Amino acid sequence: MSTARAPRRRSLRRASALAGAAAFALLALTACTSGSGSSSSGSGTNFVSGTGEISTVEQGHREAAPALSGKTVDGADLSVSDYKGKIVVLNIWGSWCSPCRAEAKNLVAVANATKSKGVQFIGINTRDLQTAQAVAFEKRYDVTYPSLYDPTGKLILRFPKGSLNPQAIPTTIILDRQGKIAVRALKALTESELSKTLDPLIAEK
């Protein structure tokens, strides 16, 4: 009986792995997108589509972010939940991504300007096959905040389907002080756009 079950278990594991790979491949297809109109309100959601690809959720209608933890590109342990009580800006990026390079200086500037206001930036580096590529990117752009290393997109796929989940690279997702998803930007952000998006969250009680 156990020998009959073993092939079935292996088949299920293979199916699960293939499903995860397919989902990440779909995300890869939209990597480094910069066209407008990719943000929309789905049926039954409470988020509001703004201009371009920036969507926001009103306080009281936000979903909790998934648990995100692991090793950083520097090899340290990091858990996003450790920053509950702060506004957390999650930026999904890759060193290979041109829009990611274009927005890097903007993220660094706003991260430095808002750190004293209870804002913590955390990157999620994806599709870089070696951490050395990500580390070189951080040095080049003077990125001082940490980045989780997620080469195969496992962390990205933890965001629930139908929520403000990542659908392109770069994507920036902002969590409120309760760890709930408040904003998603499916684009490279300017310094002004990021500041204007953060200001209402900083002002929230």
Coordinates of C-alpha atoms in Angstrom, one line a residue:
M1 CA 0.0 0.0 0.0
S2 CA 2.8 2.4 0.9
T3 CA 4.6 1.7 -2.4
A4 CA 1.4 2.6 -4.3
R5 CA 1.1 5.9 -2.5
A6 CA 4.7 7.0 -3.1
P7 CA 4.4 7.7 -6.8
R8 CA 1.2 9.6 -6.1
R9 CA 3.0 11.8 -3.5
R10 CA 5.8 12.4 -6.0
S11 CA 3.3 13.4 -8.7
L12 CA 1.7 15.8 -6.3
R13 CA 5.0 17.4 -5.4
R14 CA 5.9 17.7 -9.0
A15 CA 2.6 19.3 -9.8
S16 CA 3.0 21.8 -7.0
A17 CA 6.5 22.7 -8.1
L18 CA 5.4 23.1 -11.7
A19 CA 2.5 25.4 -10.6
G20 CA 4.9 27.5 -8.6
A21 CA 7.3 27.7 -11.5
A22 CA 4.5 28.7 -13.9
A23 CA 3.3 31.4 -11.6
F24 CA 6.8 32.9 -11.3
A25 CA 7.3 32.6 -15.0
L26 CA 4.1 34.7 -15.5
L27 CA 5.6 37.3 -13.2
A28 CA 8.8 37.2 -15.2
L29 CA 6.9 37.9 -18.4
T30 CA 5.8 41.3 -16.9
A31 CA 9.2 42.1 -15.5
C32 CA 10.5 45.6 -16.1
T33 CA 7.2 46.8 -17.4
S34 CA 6.6 50.5 -17.6
G35 CA 3.3 50.9 -19.6
S36 CA 0.3 52.5 -18.1
G37 CA -3.1 51.0 -17.4
S38 CA -1.8 47.8 -15.7
S39 CA -3.4 48.7 -12.4
S40 CA -7.1 48.0 -11.9
S41 CA -9.7 47.3 -9.3
G42 CA -10.8 43.7 -9.2
S43 CA -14.3 42.6 -8.4
G44 CA -14.9 42.5 -4.7
T45 CA -11.7 44.4 -3.8
N46 CA -11.6 47.6 -1.8
F47 CA -8.6 49.2 -3.4
V48 CA -8.6 52.3 -5.5
S49 CA -6.7 52.6 -8.7
G50 CA -4.8 55.8 -9.0
T51 CA -3.0 57.4 -11.9
G52 CA -0.5 55.2 -13.8
E53 CA 0.0 52.0 -11.8
I54 CA -0.3 53.2 -8.2
S55 CA -3.2 51.6 -6.2
T56 CA -4.1 52.4 -2.6
V57 CA -6.4 50.9 0.0
E58 CA -8.4 52.9 2.5
Q59 CA -7.7 52.3 6.2
G60 CA -10.0 49.6 7.5
H61 CA -10.1 47.7 4.2
R62 CA -6.6 46.5 4.0
E63 CA -5.4 42.8 3.9
A64 CA -2.5 41.6 6.1
A65 CA 0.7 41.0 4.2
P66 CA 2.0 37.5 4.1
A67 CA 4.9 36.4 6.3
L68 CA 8.1 37.3 4.7
S69 CA 11.4 36.2 6.1
G70 CA 14.7 34.7 5.0
K71 CA 18.3 35.6 4.3
T72 CA 19.3 39.0 3.0
V73 CA 21.7 39.4 0.1
D74 CA 24.4 40.0 2.7
G75 CA 23.5 36.6 4.4
A76 CA 21.8 38.0 7.5
D77 CA 18.4 36.8 8.8
L78 CA 15.5 39.2 8.3
S79 CA 11.8 39.0 9.1
V80 CA 9.4 41.8 7.9
S81 CA 7.3 41.1 11.0
D82 CA 10.1 42.5 13.2
Y83 CA 9.2 45.9 11.8
K84 CA 5.6 45.9 12.8
G85 CA 4.7 49.3 14.2
K86 CA 6.7 50.9 11.4
I87 CA 5.5 51.7 7.8
V88 CA 7.4 49.2 5.7
V89 CA 8.2 49.9 2.0
L90 CA 8.9 46.7 0.1
N91 CA 10.6 47.2 -3.2
I92 CA 10.9 44.1 -5.5
W93 CA 13.9 44.6 -7.8
G94 CA 16.7 42.9 -9.7
S95 CA 20.1 44.2 -10.7
W96 CA 19.3 43.2 -14.3
C97 CA 16.2 45.4 -14.4
S98 CA 16.6 48.9 -16.1
P99 CA 13.6 50.6 -14.3
C100 CA 15.0 49.2 -11.0
R101 CA 18.2 51.0 -11.7
A102 CA 16.4 54.2 -12.7
E103 CA 14.4 54.3 -9.5
A104 CA 17.2 53.2 -7.1
K105 CA 18.4 56.7 -6.2
N106 CA 14.8 57.8 -5.6
L107 CA 14.2 55.0 -3.1
V108 CA 17.5 55.7 -1.3
A109 CA 16.6 59.4 -1.0
V110 CA 13.2 58.8 0.4
A111 CA 14.4 56.1 2.7
N112 CA 16.9 58.5 4.2
A113 CA 14.4 61.3 4.5
T114 CA 11.7 59.2 6.2
K115 CA 13.7 57.0 8.5
S116 CA 13.2 59.3 11.4
K117 CA 9.4 59.2 10.7
G118 CA 9.0 55.5 11.4
V119 CA 9.5 54.3 7.8
Q120 CA 11.6 51.2 7.0
F121 CA 12.6 50.2 3.5
I122 CA 13.2 46.6 2.7
G123 CA 14.1 45.2 -0.8
I124 CA 13.2 41.9 -2.2
N125 CA 15.9 40.9 -4.7
T126 CA 14.7 38.5 -7.3
R127 CA 16.0 36.6 -10.4
D128 CA 19.6 37.4 -9.6
L129 CA 21.3 34.0 -9.7
Q130 CA 24.1 35.1 -7.4
T131 CA 24.0 37.5 -4.4
A132 CA 27.2 39.2 -5.7
Q133 CA 25.1 40.8 -8.4
A134 CA 22.7 42.2 -5.9
V135 CA 25.5 43.4 -3.5
A136 CA 27.2 45.2 -6.4
F137 CA 23.9 46.9 -7.2
E138 CA 23.5 48.1 -3.6
K139 CA 27.1 49.4 -3.5
R140 CA 26.7 51.3 -6.8
Y141 CA 23.5 53.1 -5.7
D142 CA 24.4 53.5 -2.0
V143 CA 21.5 51.3 -0.8
T144 CA 21.8 51.0 3.0
Y145 CA 18.5 49.3 3.8
P146 CA 18.4 45.5 3.7
S147 CA 17.1 43.3 0.9
L148 CA 15.8 39.7 1.2
Y149 CA 17.3 37.4 -1.4
D150 CA 14.5 35.7 -3.4
P151 CA 16.1 34.4 -6.6
T152 CA 13.2 32.0 -7.5
G153 CA 10.3 34.3 -6.4
K154 CA 9.1 32.1 -3.5
L155 CA 8.5 35.2 -1.3
I156 CA 6.7 37.0 -4.1
L157 CA 4.3 34.2 -4.6
R158 CA 3.2 34.4 -0.9
F159 CA 1.1 37.5 -1.6
P160 CA -2.5 36.3 -1.9
K161 CA -4.1 36.2 -5.4
G162 CA -6.6 39.0 -5.9
S163 CA -4.9 41.2 -3.4
L164 CA -2.4 44.0 -4.2
N165 CA 0.2 41.4 -5.1
P166 CA 3.3 42.0 -7.2
Q167 CA 2.6 41.7 -10.9
A168 CA 5.7 43.3 -12.4
I169 CA 9.3 44.1 -11.6
P170 CA 9.8 46.6 -10.1
T171 CA 6.9 46.6 -7.8
T172 CA 6.7 48.7 -4.6
I173 CA 4.3 47.6 -1.9
I174 CA 3.8 49.7 1.2
L175 CA 2.6 48.2 4.5
D176 CA 0.9 50.3 7.2
R177 CA 2.0 50.2 10.8
Q178 CA -0.2 47.1 11.4
G179 CA 1.5 45.2 8.7
K180 CA -1.4 45.5 6.2
I181 CA -1.0 46.3 2.5
A182 CA -1.9 49.9 1.9
V183 CA -0.3 50.7 -1.5
R184 CA 1.0 48.9 -4.6
A185 CA 3.0 50.6 -7.4
L186 CA 3.6 48.6 -10.5
K187 CA 6.1 51.0 -11.9
A188 CA 9.4 52.7 -11.2
L189 CA 8.7 55.5 -8.8
T190 CA 9.9 59.0 -8.8
E191 CA 11.0 60.6 -5.5
S192 CA 7.9 62.8 -5.6
E193 CA 5.5 60.0 -6.2
L194 CA 6.9 57.9 -3.4
S195 CA 6.9 60.8 -0.9
K196 CA 3.3 61.8 -1.8
T197 CA 2.3 58.1 -1.3
L198 CA 4.0 57.9 2.1
D199 CA 2.8 61.2 3.5
P200 CA -0.8 60.0 4.3
L201 CA 0.4 56.8 5.8
I202 CA 2.9 58.7 8.1
A203 CA 0.0 60.9 9.2
E204 CA -2.3 58.0 10.1
K205 CA -3.1 57.4 13.7

